[in-house]
Amino acid sequence: MIEMQDIWKTYVDGTHALRGVSVRIDRNEFVYLVGPSGAGKSTFMKLIYREEVPTKGQLSVNGFNIGKLKPRKIPFVRRNIGVIFQDFRLLPKLTVFENVAFAMEVIEAPKRIIKKRTMEVLDLVGLKHKHASLPAQLSGGEQQRVSIARAIVNNPSVIVADEPTGNLDPETSMEIMALLEEINFRGSTIVMATHNRDIVNSLRKRVIAIENGLVVRDEARGEYGYEI
Ligand code: ADP
Ligand code: ADP
């Protein structure tokens, strides 16, 4: 499903963010990406959703060869990948409903289906009753739920989450994790970068540790493994 073979990413200023990463993530896995700041975790995820392209190596996502992707095929790849950020990145002037519906409008889904599916995912994340609220009227945890609804509305096979609990208190973080586990249970592969030791050590899953652009550890049901 996601396969990296000797992936290198060198940014234009010469920074080697990834230096020969080979990893295979199968359908329906839940993977934590851990490692110090600057290790290359975000770059790893940006390559998956084609925000960046590899400098060298083979990357395939859902059968698409990402390095050689024709520009017109990019939307096909992106609609199969949902992205969740630490800072939610909701559109402040749009309602909860509109923020989620927007992701379906982009792929030109029919209006009737947009409405039905948007309310369905808002229900799944427990926010149907807040569909008319603006992001600023919601708590951090609720905003993250909206961003999760937006990420899953087009039924992606892969969800990439860059520190999704980074701005949330421990209790809210656990609620968000329960939701991500539910989404994984329903069939999406999840790749989640995190610095949250308690989560990684209590909800045991595959752990891939990256340091200095290299995979230094890859364990099924692994531990966080860092002091902070
Ligand atoms: P992490 O997510 O683990 O903190 P990143 O993937 O963000 O790591 O960064 C890996 C390395 O690449 C760091 O040295 C970072 O400064 C560098 N980097 C990230 N993005 C860019 C960029 N757009 N241009 C140049 N260097 C970058
Ligand atoms: P359900 O029966 O599933 O709750 P409704 O038909 O009652 O669905 O619609 C739920 C709400 O969705 C409506 O009250 C409306 O505020 C909201 N809604 C529907 N379409 C839009 C839209 N395009 N923009 C913003 N809100 C919308």
Coordinates of C-alpha atoms and ligand atoms in Angstrom, one line a residue:
M1 CA 0.0 0.0 0.0
I2 CA 2.8 2.4 0.9
E3 CA 6.3 1.3 -0.1
M4 CA 9.5 3.3 0.1
Q5 CA 12.7 1.9 -1.4
D6 CA 15.9 3.8 -0.7
I7 CA 14.1 7.1 -0.4
W8 CA 16.2 10.2 -0.3
K9 CA 14.8 13.7 0.2
T10 CA 17.2 16.6 -0.2
Y11 CA 15.7 20.1 0.0
V12 CA 16.9 22.9 -2.3
D13 CA 19.2 24.3 0.4
G14 CA 21.0 21.0 0.5
T15 CA 19.4 19.6 3.7
H16 CA 19.2 15.8 3.6
A17 CA 15.9 15.2 5.3
L18 CA 15.7 11.5 4.4
R19 CA 18.8 9.5 3.6
G20 CA 17.9 6.1 2.2
V21 CA 14.6 5.1 3.8
S22 CA 13.1 1.7 2.9
V23 CA 9.8 0.9 4.6
R24 CA 6.6 -1.0 3.7
I25 CA 3.3 -0.2 5.3
D26 CA 0.4 -2.5 4.5
R27 CA -3.2 -1.9 4.2
N28 CA -5.0 -1.3 7.5
E29 CA -1.9 -0.9 9.6
F30 CA -1.6 1.8 12.3
V31 CA 1.9 3.2 12.5
Y32 CA 3.5 5.7 14.9
L33 CA 6.4 7.7 13.5
V34 CA 8.6 8.8 16.4
G35 CA 12.0 10.6 16.6
P36 CA 13.6 13.9 17.6
S37 CA 12.6 17.2 16.0
G38 CA 14.2 17.6 12.6
A39 CA 14.6 13.8 12.2
G40 CA 12.5 13.7 9.0
K41 CA 9.0 12.6 10.2
S42 CA 7.1 15.4 8.5
T43 CA 9.1 14.9 5.3
F44 CA 8.2 11.2 5.4
M45 CA 4.5 12.1 5.6
K46 CA 4.7 14.9 3.0
L47 CA 6.1 12.5 0.5
I48 CA 3.2 10.2 1.1
Y49 CA 0.6 12.9 0.3
R50 CA 2.7 14.3 -2.4
E51 CA 3.4 17.6 -0.9
E52 CA 7.0 16.9 -1.7
V53 CA 8.6 14.6 -4.2
P54 CA 11.5 12.2 -3.5
T55 CA 14.9 13.2 -4.7
K56 CA 15.9 9.6 -5.2
G57 CA 14.3 6.2 -4.7
Q58 CA 11.0 4.5 -5.4
L59 CA 7.8 5.5 -3.6
S60 CA 4.5 3.9 -4.3
V61 CA 1.2 4.8 -2.6
N62 CA -1.9 2.8 -3.4
G63 CA -0.2 1.5 -6.5
F64 CA 0.8 5.0 -7.8
N65 CA 4.5 5.7 -8.5
I66 CA 4.7 9.0 -6.6
G67 CA 8.0 10.1 -8.0
K68 CA 6.9 9.7 -11.6
L69 CA 3.3 10.9 -11.1
K70 CA 1.8 13.0 -14.0
P71 CA 0.4 16.3 -12.7
R72 CA -3.1 15.4 -13.8
K73 CA -3.0 12.2 -11.7
I74 CA -2.1 14.1 -8.4
P75 CA -5.8 14.7 -7.5
F76 CA -6.5 11.0 -7.7
V77 CA -3.7 10.3 -5.3
R78 CA -4.6 13.1 -2.9
R79 CA -8.3 12.1 -2.7
N80 CA -7.3 8.7 -1.3
I81 CA -5.2 10.3 1.4
G82 CA -6.6 12.3 4.4
V83 CA -4.3 14.7 6.2
I84 CA -4.6 15.8 9.8
F85 CA -2.4 18.5 11.3
Q86 CA -1.5 19.6 14.8
D87 CA -3.0 23.0 14.3
F88 CA -6.2 21.8 12.7
R89 CA -6.0 24.2 9.7
L90 CA -9.7 24.8 9.4
L91 CA -11.0 27.7 7.3
P92 CA -12.1 30.2 9.9
K93 CA -14.9 31.9 8.0
L94 CA -16.6 28.6 7.1
T95 CA -18.9 26.7 9.3
V96 CA -18.1 23.2 10.5
F97 CA -20.4 21.8 7.9
E98 CA -18.8 23.9 5.1
N99 CA -15.2 23.0 6.2
V100 CA -16.0 19.3 5.8
A101 CA -18.2 19.7 2.7
F102 CA -15.4 21.7 1.0
A103 CA -13.2 18.6 0.7
M104 CA -16.0 16.9 -1.3
E105 CA -16.7 20.0 -3.4
V106 CA -13.1 20.0 -4.5
I107 CA -13.6 16.6 -6.0
E108 CA -16.9 17.7 -7.5
A109 CA -19.1 15.3 -5.7
P110 CA -22.9 15.8 -6.3
K111 CA -24.5 18.3 -3.9
R112 CA -27.0 15.8 -2.4
I113 CA -24.2 13.3 -1.7
I114 CA -22.1 16.0 -0.2
K115 CA -24.8 16.9 2.3
K116 CA -25.6 13.3 3.3
R117 CA -22.0 12.2 3.6
T118 CA -20.9 15.4 5.5
M119 CA -23.6 15.0 8.1
E120 CA -22.7 11.3 8.3
V121 CA -19.0 12.0 9.2
L122 CA -19.9 14.8 11.5
D123 CA -22.1 12.3 13.3
L124 CA -19.3 9.8 13.4
V125 CA -17.0 12.4 15.1
G126 CA -19.8 13.4 17.5
L127 CA -20.3 16.9 16.1
K128 CA -23.5 16.8 14.1
H129 CA -25.1 19.2 16.5
K130 CA -22.3 21.8 15.9
H131 CA -22.6 21.7 12.1
A132 CA -23.5 25.4 12.0
S133 CA -20.8 26.6 14.4
L134 CA -17.6 28.4 13.3
P135 CA -14.2 26.9 14.2
A136 CA -13.5 29.7 16.7
Q137 CA -16.7 28.7 18.6
L138 CA -15.2 25.2 19.3
S139 CA -12.8 23.7 21.7
G140 CA -9.4 22.4 20.5
G141 CA -10.6 18.8 20.7
E142 CA -13.8 19.7 18.7
Q143 CA -11.7 21.5 16.1
Q144 CA -9.5 18.5 15.7
R145 CA -12.6 16.3 15.3
V146 CA -13.8 18.6 12.5
S147 CA -10.4 18.2 10.8
I148 CA -10.6 14.5 11.2
A149 CA -14.1 14.6 9.6
R150 CA -12.7 16.6 6.7
A151 CA -9.8 14.1 6.4
I152 CA -12.1 11.0 6.2
V153 CA -15.1 12.5 4.2
N154 CA -13.8 11.2 0.9
N155 CA -13.2 7.7 2.3
P156 CA -9.4 7.7 1.9
S157 CA -7.5 4.5 2.2
V158 CA -4.7 6.3 4.0
I159 CA -4.7 8.9 6.8
V160 CA -1.6 10.8 7.6
A161 CA -1.6 12.7 10.9
D162 CA 1.2 15.0 11.9
E163 CA 1.1 15.3 15.7
P164 CA -2.7 15.3 15.9
T165 CA -2.7 15.6 19.7
G166 CA 0.2 18.1 19.9
N167 CA -2.2 21.0 20.9
L168 CA -4.5 19.0 23.1
D169 CA -4.7 18.1 26.8
P170 CA -4.2 14.4 27.8
E171 CA -7.9 13.5 28.2
T172 CA -8.9 15.1 24.8
S173 CA -5.8 13.5 23.2
M174 CA -7.1 10.1 24.3
E175 CA -10.6 10.9 22.8
I176 CA -8.9 11.8 19.5
M177 CA -7.0 8.5 19.6
A178 CA -10.2 6.5 20.2
L179 CA -11.6 8.2 17.1
L180 CA -8.5 7.4 15.0
E181 CA -8.6 3.8 16.2
E182 CA -12.2 3.6 15.1
I183 CA -11.3 5.0 11.7
N184 CA -8.5 2.5 11.5
F185 CA -10.9 -0.3 12.4
R186 CA -13.2 0.8 9.6
G187 CA -10.4 0.2 7.1
S188 CA -8.1 3.2 6.8
T189 CA -4.3 2.8 7.1
I190 CA -3.0 5.4 9.6
V191 CA 0.5 6.9 9.8
M192 CA 0.8 9.2 12.8
A193 CA 3.9 11.2 13.8
T194 CA 3.8 11.9 17.5
H195 CA 5.9 13.0 20.5
N196 CA 3.3 11.7 22.8
R197 CA 5.0 9.0 24.9
D198 CA 2.0 8.1 27.0
I199 CA -0.1 7.4 23.9
V200 CA 2.6 5.3 22.1
N201 CA 3.3 3.3 25.3
S202 CA -0.3 2.7 26.2
L203 CA -2.0 2.1 22.8
R204 CA 0.6 -0.2 21.4
K205 CA 1.1 -0.3 17.7
R206 CA 3.9 -0.5 15.1
V207 CA 6.6 2.1 15.9
I208 CA 8.9 3.4 13.2
A209 CA 11.7 5.6 14.7
I210 CA 13.5 8.1 12.4
E211 CA 16.7 9.8 13.4
N212 CA 18.8 12.0 11.1
G213 CA 16.8 10.9 8.0
L214 CA 17.2 7.2 8.7
V215 CA 14.9 4.5 10.1
V216 CA 16.7 3.4 13.2
R217 CA 13.9 1.1 14.7
D218 CA 10.8 -0.6 13.3
E219 CA 8.9 -2.7 15.8
A220 CA 5.4 -4.2 15.9
R221 CA 3.8 -3.1 19.2
G222 CA 6.8 -1.0 19.9
E223 CA 7.6 1.6 22.6
Y224 CA 8.1 5.3 22.3
G225 CA 11.7 4.9 23.4
Y226 CA 12.7 8.5 24.1
E227 CA 12.9 10.4 27.4
I228 CA 10.7 13.3 26.3
Ligands
ADP1 P1 10.5 16.3 11.8 O1 9.1 16.3 11.2 O2 11.0 15.0 12.3 O3 10.7 17.4 12.8 P2 11.2 17.4 9.1 O4 10.9 16.4 8.1 O5 10.3 18.6 9.4 O6 11.5 16.7 10.6 O7 12.7 18.0 8.8 C1 13.8 17.2 8.5 C2 15.0 18.1 8.2 O8 14.7 18.8 7.0 C3 15.2 19.2 9.2 O9 16.6 19.4 9.2 C4 14.5 20.4 8.6 O10 15.1 21.6 9.1 C5 14.7 20.2 7.2 N1 13.6 20.7 6.4 C6 12.3 20.5 6.5 N2 11.6 21.2 5.5 C7 12.5 21.9 4.8 C8 12.4 22.7 3.7 N3 11.3 23.0 3.1 N4 13.6 23.3 3.2 C9 14.8 23.0 3.8 N5 14.9 22.1 4.8 C10 13.8 21.6 5.3
ADP2 P1 -30.1 15.5 8.9 O1 -31.5 15.1 8.8 O2 -29.2 14.4 8.4 O3 -29.8 16.1 10.2 P2 -30.7 18.0 7.6 O4 -31.4 17.9 6.3 O5 -31.5 18.2 8.9 O6 -29.9 16.6 7.8 O7 -29.6 19.0 7.5 C1 -28.7 19.2 8.5 C2 -28.1 20.6 8.5 O8 -27.0 20.6 7.5 C3 -29.1 21.7 8.0 O9 -29.8 22.2 9.1 C4 -28.1 22.7 7.5 O10 -27.9 23.7 8.4 C5 -26.8 22.0 7.2 N1 -26.5 22.2 5.8 C6 -27.0 21.5 4.8 N2 -26.4 22.0 3.6 C7 -25.6 23.0 4.0 C8 -24.7 23.8 3.3 N3 -24.5 23.8 2.0 N4 -24.0 24.7 4.0 C9 -24.1 24.8 5.3 N5 -24.9 24.0 6.1 C10 -25.6 23.1 5.4

